[in-house]
């Protein structure tokens, strides 16, 4: 085992464990909600023209809106003591 | 430069490069219309260890802000702490639901993903919401990113 892995074994284990807890929680929800099977399409989707570009535009727009949401939050926190930076 | 500062700089350099890889990878993953479903699904397998490494390399910050303390933590820290939990849960759910509605990677291995409207809806809605949350996350940690992105620029020889 690499030294990095052995040094970070506990955090990695906790992240995996937390992920399993989240998945188990949603599997539990799935067991109780009414859901219908959906048809799985062929993975070879057509990537053509504007649809292809639209995917990246959508991501950029959503990220931008997210960053804009953070602006008033950051402004609100600014007068207070500086947070503990990661 | 002391050994400790060399180690710290190397660590921050690693983290900055990892964060850049994570962000670029996330943007590519979030645009299956652009990259295609097979890339979207196979690249997720590459993305997961980068995502875990992102958390593990920031473990000192995580363990510090979650440790009980006598003094009240700044509002920004408390917000980031709660927000990052929501982001983590969202990321796990979107990744897992993606496998549950797999159109490429699981069928390639002969596994029927047993897709349902629950997982399909969760993956679509959660995926879109997650992009917004990632935007907030990046903006909230922007001071750290701005401060450290300069460190990865190569120093000129006469500096």
PDB file of N, CA and C in Angstrom, chain B residues 12-112:
ATOM      1  N   UNK B  12      -0.102  22.364  -1.205  1.00  0.00           N
ATOM      2  CA  UNK B  12      -1.071  23.319  -1.759  1.00  0.00           C
ATOM      3  C   UNK B  12      -1.063  23.250  -3.284  1.00  0.00           C
ATOM      4  N   UNK B  13       0.129  23.102  -3.868  1.00  0.00           N
ATOM      5  CA  UNK B  13       0.218  22.961  -5.328  1.00  0.00           C
ATOM      6  C   UNK B  13      -0.589  21.748  -5.791  1.00  0.00           C
ATOM      7  N   UNK B  14      -0.434  20.635  -5.075  1.00  0.00           N
ATOM      8  CA  UNK B  14      -1.187  19.420  -5.412  1.00  0.00           C
ATOM      9  C   UNK B  14      -2.683  19.689  -5.328  1.00  0.00           C
ATOM     10  N   UNK B  15      -3.076  20.370  -4.250  1.00  0.00           N
ATOM     11  CA  UNK B  15      -4.498  20.629  -4.039  1.00  0.00           C
ATOM     12  C   UNK B  15      -5.065  21.541  -5.122  1.00  0.00           C
ATOM     13  N   UNK B  16      -4.291  22.564  -5.499  1.00  0.00           N
ATOM     14  CA  UNK B  16      -4.774  23.490  -6.533  1.00  0.00           C
ATOM     15  C   UNK B  16      -4.936  22.752  -7.864  1.00  0.00           C
ATOM     16  N   UNK B  17      -3.921  21.952  -8.232  1.00  0.00           N
ATOM     17  CA  UNK B  17      -4.009  21.199  -9.493  1.00  0.00           C
ATOM     18  C   UNK B  17      -5.168  20.202  -9.453  1.00  0.00           C
ATOM     19  N   UNK B  18      -5.343  19.574  -8.296  1.00  0.00           N
ATOM     20  CA  UNK B  18      -6.443  18.617  -8.153  1.00  0.00           C
ATOM     21  C   UNK B  18      -7.791  19.327  -8.286  1.00  0.00           C
ATOM     22  N   UNK B  19      -7.885  20.516  -7.673  1.00  0.00           N
ATOM     23  CA  UNK B  19      -9.139  21.281  -7.753  1.00  0.00           C
ATOM     24  C   UNK B  19      -9.431  21.703  -9.187  1.00  0.00           C
ATOM     25  N   UNK B  20      -8.378  22.075  -9.919  1.00  0.00           N
ATOM     26  CA  UNK B  20      -8.566  22.450 -11.327  1.00  0.00           C
ATOM     27  C   UNK B  20      -9.070  21.233 -12.116  1.00  0.00           C
ATOM     28  N   UNK B  21      -8.414  20.081 -11.875  1.00  0.00           N
ATOM     29  CA  UNK B  21      -8.829  18.841 -12.569  1.00  0.00           C
ATOM     30  C   UNK B  21     -10.275  18.498 -12.208  1.00  0.00           C
ATOM     31  N   UNK B  22     -10.602  18.659 -10.931  1.00  0.00           N
ATOM     32  CA  UNK B  22     -11.955  18.345 -10.465  1.00  0.00           C
ATOM     33  C   UNK B  22     -12.985  19.248 -11.146  1.00  0.00           C
ATOM     34  N   UNK B  23     -12.665  20.549 -11.217  1.00  0.00           N
ATOM     35  CA  UNK B  23     -13.608  21.506 -11.805  1.00  0.00           C
ATOM     36  C   UNK B  23     -13.791  21.243 -13.299  1.00  0.00           C
ATOM     37  N   UNK B  24     -12.683  21.076 -14.009  1.00  0.00           N
ATOM     38  CA  UNK B  24     -12.767  20.815 -15.456  1.00  0.00           C
ATOM     39  C   UNK B  24     -13.520  19.503 -15.695  1.00  0.00           C
ATOM     40  N   UNK B  25     -13.169  18.489 -14.908  1.00  0.00           N
ATOM     41  CA  UNK B  25     -13.839  17.188 -15.023  1.00  0.00           C
ATOM     42  C   UNK B  25     -15.328  17.309 -14.748  1.00  0.00           C
ATOM     43  N   UNK B  26     -15.675  18.111 -13.742  1.00  0.00           N
ATOM     44  CA  UNK B  26     -17.088  18.269 -13.392  1.00  0.00           C
ATOM     45  C   UNK B  26     -17.858  18.954 -14.513  1.00  0.00           C
ATOM     46  N   UNK B  27     -17.250  19.998 -15.101  1.00  0.00           N
ATOM     47  CA  UNK B  27     -17.912  20.695 -16.213  1.00  0.00           C
ATOM     48  C   UNK B  27     -18.163  19.722 -17.366  1.00  0.00           C
ATOM     49  N   UNK B  28     -17.140  18.914 -17.681  1.00  0.00           N
ATOM     50  CA  UNK B  28     -17.301  17.942 -18.777  1.00  0.00           C
ATOM     51  C   UNK B  28     -18.385  16.915 -18.445  1.00  0.00           C
ATOM     52  N   UNK B  29     -18.395  16.484 -17.179  1.00  0.00           N
ATOM     53  CA  UNK B  29     -19.396  15.485 -16.758  1.00  0.00           C
ATOM     54  C   UNK B  29     -20.816  16.043 -16.805  1.00  0.00           C
ATOM     55  N   UNK B  30     -20.931  17.342 -16.560  1.00  0.00           N
ATOM     56  CA  UNK B  30     -22.261  17.950 -16.474  1.00  0.00           C
ATOM     57  C   UNK B  30     -22.852  18.274 -17.834  1.00  0.00           C
ATOM     58  N   UNK B  31     -22.087  18.011 -18.886  1.00  0.00           N
ATOM     59  CA  UNK B  31     -22.583  18.329 -20.228  1.00  0.00           C
ATOM     60  C   UNK B  31     -22.607  17.077 -21.103  1.00  0.00           C
ATOM     61  N   UNK B  32     -23.455  16.083 -20.753  1.00  0.00           N
ATOM     62  CA  UNK B  32     -23.489  14.864 -21.571  1.00  0.00           C
ATOM     63  C   UNK B  32     -23.960  15.124 -22.995  1.00  0.00           C
ATOM     64  N   UNK B  33     -24.724  16.247 -23.181  1.00  0.00           N
ATOM     65  CA  UNK B  33     -25.154  16.595 -24.551  1.00  0.00           C
ATOM     66  C   UNK B  33     -23.942  16.925 -25.419  1.00  0.00           C
ATOM     67  N   UNK B  34     -22.887  17.409 -24.764  1.00  0.00           N
ATOM     68  CA  UNK B  34     -21.680  17.803 -25.498  1.00  0.00           C
ATOM     69  C   UNK B  34     -20.699  16.631 -25.630  1.00  0.00           C
ATOM     70  N   UNK B  35     -20.527  15.902 -24.537  1.00  0.00           N
ATOM     71  CA  UNK B  35     -19.479  14.875 -24.523  1.00  0.00           C
ATOM     72  C   UNK B  35     -19.979  13.501 -24.949  1.00  0.00           C
ATOM     73  N   UNK B  36     -21.291  13.302 -24.871  1.00  0.00           N
ATOM     74  CA  UNK B  36     -21.848  11.983 -25.195  1.00  0.00           C
ATOM     75  C   UNK B  36     -21.995  11.126 -23.948  1.00  0.00           C
ATOM     76  N   UNK B  37     -22.993  10.262 -23.970  1.00  0.00           N
ATOM     77  CA  UNK B  37     -23.321   9.437 -22.797  1.00  0.00           C
ATOM     78  C   UNK B  37     -22.167   8.490 -22.410  1.00  0.00           C
ATOM     79  N   UNK B  38     -21.532   7.800 -23.377  1.00  0.00           N
ATOM     80  CA  UNK B  38     -20.448   6.884 -22.961  1.00  0.00           C
ATOM     81  C   UNK B  38     -19.330   7.602 -22.201  1.00  0.00           C
ATOM     82  N   UNK B  39     -18.895   8.772 -22.691  1.00  0.00           N
ATOM     83  CA  UNK B  39     -17.869   9.538 -21.969  1.00  0.00           C
ATOM     84  C   UNK B  39     -18.396   9.949 -20.601  1.00  0.00           C
ATOM     85  N   UNK B  40     -19.640  10.444 -20.578  1.00  0.00           N
ATOM     86  CA  UNK B  40     -20.293  10.895 -19.343  1.00  0.00           C
ATOM     87  C   UNK B  40     -20.224   9.808 -18.268  1.00  0.00           C
ATOM     88  N   UNK B  41     -20.476   8.577 -18.669  1.00  0.00           N
ATOM     89  CA  UNK B  41     -20.515   7.494 -17.679  1.00  0.00           C
ATOM     90  C   UNK B  41     -19.128   6.948 -17.353  1.00  0.00           C
ATOM     91  N   UNK B  42     -18.298   6.717 -18.374  1.00  0.00           N
ATOM     92  CA  UNK B  42     -16.958   6.159 -18.104  1.00  0.00           C
ATOM     93  C   UNK B  42     -16.083   7.173 -17.351  1.00  0.00           C
ATOM     94  N   UNK B  43     -16.237   8.453 -17.685  1.00  0.00           N
ATOM     95  CA  UNK B  43     -15.404   9.462 -17.017  1.00  0.00           C
ATOM     96  C   UNK B  43     -15.795   9.621 -15.547  1.00  0.00           C
ATOM     97  N   UNK B  44     -17.039   9.260 -15.213  1.00  0.00           N
ATOM     98  CA  UNK B  44     -17.461   9.313 -13.805  1.00  0.00           C
ATOM     99  C   UNK B  44     -16.568   8.409 -12.950  1.00  0.00           C
ATOM    100  N   UNK B  45     -16.162   7.278 -13.530  1.00  0.00           N
ATOM    101  CA  UNK B  45     -15.304   6.332 -12.805  1.00  0.00           C
ATOM    102  C   UNK B  45     -13.941   6.983 -12.502  1.00  0.00           C
ATOM    103  N   UNK B  46     -13.477   7.844 -13.402  1.00  0.00           N
ATOM    104  CA  UNK B  46     -12.223   8.579 -13.169  1.00  0.00           C
ATOM    105  C   UNK B  46     -12.462   9.713 -12.165  1.00  0.00           C
ATOM    106  N   UNK B  47     -13.658  10.303 -12.266  1.00  0.00           N
ATOM    107  CA  UNK B  47     -13.997  11.470 -11.438  1.00  0.00           C
ATOM    108  C   UNK B  47     -14.117  11.106  -9.952  1.00  0.00           C
ATOM    109  N   UNK B  48     -14.634   9.920  -9.653  1.00  0.00           N
ATOM    110  CA  UNK B  48     -14.899   9.546  -8.250  1.00  0.00           C
ATOM    111  C   UNK B  48     -13.631   9.607  -7.381  1.00  0.00           C
ATOM    112  N   UNK B  49     -12.507   8.981  -7.806  1.00  0.00           N
ATOM    113  CA  UNK B  49     -11.304   9.106  -6.950  1.00  0.00           C
ATOM    114  C   UNK B  49     -10.790  10.542  -6.827  1.00  0.00           C
ATOM    115  N   UNK B  50     -10.981  11.363  -7.872  1.00  0.00           N
ATOM    116  CA  UNK B  50     -10.556  12.775  -7.779  1.00  0.00           C
ATOM    117  C   UNK B  50     -11.425  13.490  -6.740  1.00  0.00           C
ATOM    118  N   UNK B  51     -12.716  13.177  -6.765  1.00  0.00           N
ATOM    119  CA  UNK B  51     -13.666  13.769  -5.808  1.00  0.00           C
ATOM    120  C   UNK B  51     -13.296  13.367  -4.371  1.00  0.00           C
ATOM    121  N   UNK B  52     -12.991  12.082  -4.175  1.00  0.00           N
ATOM    122  CA  UNK B  52     -12.613  11.609  -2.832  1.00  0.00           C
ATOM    123  C   UNK B  52     -11.295  12.277  -2.398  1.00  0.00           C
ATOM    124  N   UNK B  53     -10.332  12.359  -3.339  1.00  0.00           N
ATOM    125  CA  UNK B  53      -9.046  12.983  -3.007  1.00  0.00           C
ATOM    126  C   UNK B  53      -9.231  14.450  -2.632  1.00  0.00           C
ATOM    127  N   UNK B  54     -10.173  15.133  -3.296  1.00  0.00           N
ATOM    128  CA  UNK B  54     -10.460  16.547  -2.987  1.00  0.00           C
ATOM    129  C   UNK B  54     -10.872  16.691  -1.519  1.00  0.00           C
ATOM    130  N   UNK B  55     -11.692  15.771  -1.062  1.00  0.00           N
ATOM    131  CA  UNK B  55     -12.149  15.814   0.337  1.00  0.00           C
ATOM    132  C   UNK B  55     -11.006  15.438   1.273  1.00  0.00           C
ATOM    133  N   UNK B  56     -10.294  14.371   0.924  1.00  0.00           N
ATOM    134  CA  UNK B  56      -9.236  13.857   1.818  1.00  0.00           C
ATOM    135  C   UNK B  56      -8.097  14.880   1.957  1.00  0.00           C
ATOM    136  N   UNK B  57      -7.740  15.555   0.858  1.00  0.00           N
ATOM    137  CA  UNK B  57      -6.645  16.537   0.944  1.00  0.00           C
ATOM    138  C   UNK B  57      -7.044  17.771   1.746  1.00  0.00           C
ATOM    139  N   UNK B  58      -8.352  18.000   1.894  1.00  0.00           N
ATOM    140  CA  UNK B  58      -8.809  19.117   2.730  1.00  0.00           C
ATOM    141  C   UNK B  58      -9.275  18.628   4.099  1.00  0.00           C
ATOM    142  N   UNK B  59      -8.818  17.433   4.469  1.00  0.00           N
ATOM    143  CA  UNK B  59      -9.306  16.825   5.714  1.00  0.00           C
ATOM    144  C   UNK B  59      -8.949  17.645   6.947  1.00  0.00           C
ATOM    145  N   UNK B  60      -7.801  18.329   6.911  1.00  0.00           N
ATOM    146  CA  UNK B  60      -7.415  19.120   8.088  1.00  0.00           C
ATOM    147  C   UNK B  60      -8.440  20.240   8.310  1.00  0.00           C
ATOM    148  N   UNK B  61      -8.920  20.880   7.207  1.00  0.00           N
ATOM    149  CA  UNK B  61      -9.957  21.924   7.335  1.00  0.00           C
ATOM    150  C   UNK B  61     -11.258  21.294   7.837  1.00  0.00           C
ATOM    151  N   UNK B  62     -11.628  20.142   7.267  1.00  0.00           N
ATOM    152  CA  UNK B  62     -12.883  19.479   7.639  1.00  0.00           C
ATOM    153  C   UNK B  62     -12.870  19.104   9.121  1.00  0.00           C
ATOM    154  N   UNK B  63     -11.765  18.460   9.546  1.00  0.00           N
ATOM    155  CA  UNK B  63     -11.724  18.018  10.949  1.00  0.00           C
ATOM    156  C   UNK B  63     -11.664  19.219  11.893  1.00  0.00           C
ATOM    157  N   UNK B  64     -11.048  20.329  11.433  1.00  0.00           N
ATOM    158  CA  UNK B  64     -10.957  21.519  12.296  1.00  0.00           C
ATOM    159  C   UNK B  64     -12.346  22.153  12.480  1.00  0.00           C
ATOM    160  N   UNK B  65     -13.098  22.314  11.380  1.00  0.00           N
ATOM    161  CA  UNK B  65     -14.377  23.024  11.495  1.00  0.00           C
ATOM    162  C   UNK B  65     -15.492  22.155  12.093  1.00  0.00           C
ATOM    163  N   UNK B  66     -15.307  20.847  12.088  1.00  0.00           N
ATOM    164  CA  UNK B  66     -16.322  19.976  12.690  1.00  0.00           C
ATOM    165  C   UNK B  66     -16.010  19.629  14.142  1.00  0.00           C
ATOM    166  N   UNK B  67     -14.779  19.981  14.587  1.00  0.00           N
ATOM    167  CA  UNK B  67     -14.397  19.693  15.965  1.00  0.00           C
ATOM    168  C   UNK B  67     -15.177  20.623  16.902  1.00  0.00           C
ATOM    169  N   UNK B  68     -15.749  20.078  17.998  1.00  0.00           N
ATOM    170  CA  UNK B  68     -16.451  20.959  18.936  1.00  0.00           C
ATOM    171  C   UNK B  68     -15.489  22.009  19.489  1.00  0.00           C
ATOM    172  N   UNK B  69     -16.006  23.223  19.597  1.00  0.00           N
ATOM    173  CA  UNK B  69     -15.147  24.311  20.060  1.00  0.00           C
ATOM    174  C   UNK B  69     -15.908  25.169  21.067  1.00  0.00           C
ATOM    175  N   UNK B  70     -15.159  25.757  22.009  1.00  0.00           N
ATOM    176  CA  UNK B  70     -15.785  26.635  23.003  1.00  0.00           C
ATOM    177  C   UNK B  70     -16.260  27.937  22.361  1.00  0.00           C
ATOM    178  N   UNK B  71     -15.431  28.435  21.417  1.00  0.00           N
ATOM    179  CA  UNK B  71     -15.813  29.706  20.795  1.00  0.00           C
ATOM    180  C   UNK B  71     -16.711  29.439  19.583  1.00  0.00           C
ATOM    181  N   UNK B  72     -17.626  30.384  19.359  1.00  0.00           N
ATOM    182  CA  UNK B  72     -18.538  30.253  18.230  1.00  0.00           C
ATOM    183  C   UNK B  72     -17.779  30.521  16.934  1.00  0.00           C
ATOM    184  N   UNK B  73     -17.968  29.637  15.978  1.00  0.00           N
ATOM    185  CA  UNK B  73     -17.237  29.800  14.718  1.00  0.00           C
ATOM    186  C   UNK B  73     -17.863  30.927  13.896  1.00  0.00           C
ATOM    187  N   UNK B  74     -17.039  31.582  13.051  1.00  0.00           N
ATOM    188  CA  UNK B  74     -17.594  32.646  12.209  1.00  0.00           C
ATOM    189  C   UNK B  74     -18.735  32.115  11.332  1.00  0.00           C
ATOM    190  N   UNK B  75     -19.679  33.027  11.012  1.00  0.00           N
ATOM    191  CA  UNK B  75     -20.858  32.623  10.233  1.00  0.00           C
ATOM    192  C   UNK B  75     -20.458  32.008   8.893  1.00  0.00           C
ATOM    193  N   UNK B  76     -19.403  32.544   8.274  1.00  0.00           N
ATOM    194  CA  UNK B  76     -18.966  32.028   6.975  1.00  0.00           C
ATOM    195  C   UNK B  76     -18.535  30.569   7.096  1.00  0.00           C
ATOM    196  N   UNK B  77     -17.801  30.267   8.170  1.00  0.00           N
ATOM    197  CA  UNK B  77     -17.341  28.888   8.392  1.00  0.00           C
ATOM    198  C   UNK B  77     -18.530  27.970   8.623  1.00  0.00           C
ATOM    199  N   UNK B  78     -19.486  28.447   9.450  1.00  0.00           N
ATOM    200  CA  UNK B  78     -20.663  27.604   9.737  1.00  0.00           C
ATOM    201  C   UNK B  78     -21.475  27.364   8.467  1.00  0.00           C
ATOM    202  N   UNK B  79     -21.579  28.409   7.631  1.00  0.00           N
ATOM    203  CA  UNK B  79     -22.312  28.253   6.371  1.00  0.00           C
ATOM    204  C   UNK B  79     -21.597  27.235   5.476  1.00  0.00           C
ATOM    205  N   UNK B  80     -20.288  27.422   5.295  1.00  0.00           N
ATOM    206  CA  UNK B  80     -19.530  26.514   4.402  1.00  0.00           C
ATOM    207  C   UNK B  80     -19.598  25.076   4.897  1.00  0.00           C
ATOM    208  N   UNK B  81     -19.541  24.910   6.213  1.00  0.00           N
ATOM    209  CA  UNK B  81     -19.591  23.567   6.806  1.00  0.00           C
ATOM    210  C   UNK B  81     -20.910  22.876   6.451  1.00  0.00           C
ATOM    211  N   UNK B  82     -22.033  23.579   6.647  1.00  0.00           N
ATOM    212  CA  UNK B  82     -23.343  22.977   6.355  1.00  0.00           C
ATOM    213  C   UNK B  82     -23.533  22.802   4.844  1.00  0.00           C
ATOM    214  N   UNK B  83     -23.109  23.833   4.100  1.00  0.00           N
ATOM    215  CA  UNK B  83     -23.297  23.797   2.649  1.00  0.00           C
ATOM    216  C   UNK B  83     -22.504  22.648   2.025  1.00  0.00           C
ATOM    217  N   UNK B  84     -21.291  22.421   2.526  1.00  0.00           N
ATOM    218  CA  UNK B  84     -20.454  21.367   1.951  1.00  0.00           C
ATOM    219  C   UNK B  84     -21.020  19.975   2.242  1.00  0.00           C
ATOM    220  N   UNK B  85     -21.747  19.836   3.354  1.00  0.00           N
ATOM    221  CA  UNK B  85     -22.419  18.550   3.628  1.00  0.00           C
ATOM    222  C   UNK B  85     -23.515  18.324   2.583  1.00  0.00           C
ATOM    223  N   UNK B  86     -24.300  19.381   2.322  1.00  0.00           N
ATOM    224  CA  UNK B  86     -25.370  19.288   1.325  1.00  0.00           C
ATOM    225  C   UNK B  86     -24.766  18.940  -0.048  1.00  0.00           C
ATOM    226  N   UNK B  87     -23.649  19.601  -0.363  1.00  0.00           N
ATOM    227  CA  UNK B  87     -22.986  19.364  -1.647  1.00  0.00           C
ATOM    228  C   UNK B  87     -22.486  17.922  -1.752  1.00  0.00           C
ATOM    229  N   UNK B  88     -21.922  17.413  -0.660  1.00  0.00           N
ATOM    230  CA  UNK B  88     -21.424  16.034  -0.642  1.00  0.00           C
ATOM    231  C   UNK B  88     -22.580  15.050  -0.874  1.00  0.00           C
ATOM    232  N   UNK B  89     -23.682  15.258  -0.129  1.00  0.00           N
ATOM    233  CA  UNK B  89     -24.845  14.368  -0.279  1.00  0.00           C
ATOM    234  C   UNK B  89     -25.362  14.443  -1.717  1.00  0.00           C
ATOM    235  N   UNK B  90     -25.464  15.668  -2.237  1.00  0.00           N
ATOM    236  CA  UNK B  90     -25.935  15.859  -3.612  1.00  0.00           C
ATOM    237  C   UNK B  90     -25.051  15.147  -4.624  1.00  0.00           C
ATOM    238  N   UNK B  91     -23.737  15.265  -4.433  1.00  0.00           N
ATOM    239  CA  UNK B  91     -22.800  14.639  -5.379  1.00  0.00           C
ATOM    240  C   UNK B  91     -22.940  13.113  -5.338  1.00  0.00           C
ATOM    241  N   UNK B  92     -23.034  12.556  -4.133  1.00  0.00           N
ATOM    242  CA  UNK B  92     -23.173  11.094  -3.996  1.00  0.00           C
ATOM    243  C   UNK B  92     -24.471  10.625  -4.658  1.00  0.00           C
ATOM    244  N   UNK B  93     -25.558  11.360  -4.402  1.00  0.00           N
ATOM    245  CA  UNK B  93     -26.861  10.965  -4.951  1.00  0.00           C
ATOM    246  C   UNK B  93     -26.852  11.039  -6.474  1.00  0.00           C
ATOM    247  N   UNK B  94     -26.285  12.114  -7.010  1.00  0.00           N
ATOM    248  CA  UNK B  94     -26.283  12.272  -8.474  1.00  0.00           C
ATOM    249  C   UNK B  94     -25.415  11.187  -9.124  1.00  0.00           C
ATOM    250  N   UNK B  95     -24.269  10.891  -8.522  1.00  0.00           N
ATOM    251  CA  UNK B  95     -23.395   9.853  -9.091  1.00  0.00           C
ATOM    252  C   UNK B  95     -24.097   8.484  -9.020  1.00  0.00           C
ATOM    253  N   UNK B  96     -24.651   8.171  -7.850  1.00  0.00           N
ATOM    254  CA  UNK B  96     -25.278   6.864  -7.669  1.00  0.00           C
ATOM    255  C   UNK B  96     -26.505   6.712  -8.576  1.00  0.00           C
ATOM    256  N   UNK B  97     -27.342   7.766  -8.617  1.00  0.00           N
ATOM    257  CA  UNK B  97     -28.540   7.671  -9.466  1.00  0.00           C
ATOM    258  C   UNK B  97     -28.146   7.563 -10.939  1.00  0.00           C
ATOM    259  N   UNK B  98     -27.000   8.165 -11.289  1.00  0.00           N
ATOM    260  CA  UNK B  98     -26.497   8.044 -12.657  1.00  0.00           C
ATOM    261  C   UNK B  98     -26.203   6.594 -13.014  1.00  0.00           C
ATOM    262  N   UNK B  99     -25.604   5.866 -12.071  1.00  0.00           N
ATOM    263  CA  UNK B  99     -25.351   4.437 -12.317  1.00  0.00           C
ATOM    264  C   UNK B  99     -26.664   3.660 -12.410  1.00  0.00           C
ATOM    265  N   UNK B 100     -27.659   4.097 -11.627  1.00  0.00           N
ATOM    266  CA  UNK B 100     -28.944   3.393 -11.632  1.00  0.00           C
ATOM    267  C   UNK B 100     -29.704   3.570 -12.949  1.00  0.00           C
ATOM    268  N   UNK B 101     -29.377   4.630 -13.687  1.00  0.00           N
ATOM    269  CA  UNK B 101     -30.051   4.836 -14.985  1.00  0.00           C
ATOM    270  C   UNK B 101     -29.036   4.726 -16.129  1.00  0.00           C
ATOM    271  N   UNK B 102     -27.959   3.979 -15.863  1.00  0.00           N
ATOM    272  CA  UNK B 102     -26.872   3.857 -16.835  1.00  0.00           C
ATOM    273  C   UNK B 102     -27.363   3.361 -18.204  1.00  0.00           C
ATOM    274  N   UNK B 103     -26.886   4.030 -19.242  1.00  0.00           N
ATOM    275  CA  UNK B 103     -27.228   3.625 -20.610  1.00  0.00           C
ATOM    276  C   UNK B 103     -26.026   3.018 -21.318  1.00  0.00           C
ATOM    277  N   UNK B 104     -24.852   3.134 -20.699  1.00  0.00           N
ATOM    278  CA  UNK B 104     -23.649   2.723 -21.414  1.00  0.00           C
ATOM    279  C   UNK B 104     -22.760   1.780 -20.591  1.00  0.00           C
ATOM    280  N   UNK B 105     -22.268   2.267 -19.459  1.00  0.00           N
ATOM    281  CA  UNK B 105     -21.218   1.511 -18.751  1.00  0.00           C
ATOM    282  C   UNK B 105     -21.747   0.194 -18.176  1.00  0.00           C
ATOM    283  N   UNK B 106     -22.899   0.233 -17.505  1.00  0.00           N
ATOM    284  CA  UNK B 106     -23.412  -1.023 -16.929  1.00  0.00           C
ATOM    285  C   UNK B 106     -23.868  -2.004 -18.012  1.00  0.00           C
ATOM    286  N   UNK B 107     -24.635  -1.527 -19.017  1.00  0.00           N
ATOM    287  CA  UNK B 107     -24.984  -2.468 -20.108  1.00  0.00           C
ATOM    288  C   UNK B 107     -23.752  -3.043 -20.804  1.00  0.00           C
ATOM    289  N   UNK B 108     -22.663  -2.252 -20.912  1.00  0.00           N
ATOM    290  CA  UNK B 108     -21.425  -2.759 -21.535  1.00  0.00           C
ATOM    291  C   UNK B 108     -20.869  -3.952 -20.762  1.00  0.00           C
ATOM    292  N   UNK B 109     -21.112  -3.950 -19.452  1.00  0.00           N
ATOM    293  CA  UNK B 109     -20.641  -5.057 -18.615  1.00  0.00           C
ATOM    294  C   UNK B 109     -21.739  -6.096 -18.380  1.00  0.00           C
ATOM    295  N   UNK B 110     -22.806  -5.985 -19.160  1.00  0.00           N
ATOM    296  CA  UNK B 110     -23.881  -6.975 -19.092  1.00  0.00           C
ATOM    297  C   UNK B 110     -24.760  -6.851 -17.866  1.00  0.00           C
ATOM    298  N   UNK B 111     -24.751  -5.664 -17.243  1.00  0.00           N
ATOM    299  CA  UNK B 111     -25.582  -5.464 -16.046  1.00  0.00           C
ATOM    300  C   UNK B 111     -26.804  -4.634 -16.422  1.00  0.00           C
ATOM    301  N   UNK B 112     -27.983  -5.134 -16.034  1.00  0.00           N
ATOM    302  CA  UNK B 112     -29.215  -4.384 -16.275  1.00  0.00           C
ATOM    303  C   UNK B 112     -29.355  -3.361 -15.148  1.00  0.00           C
TER     304      UNK B 112
END
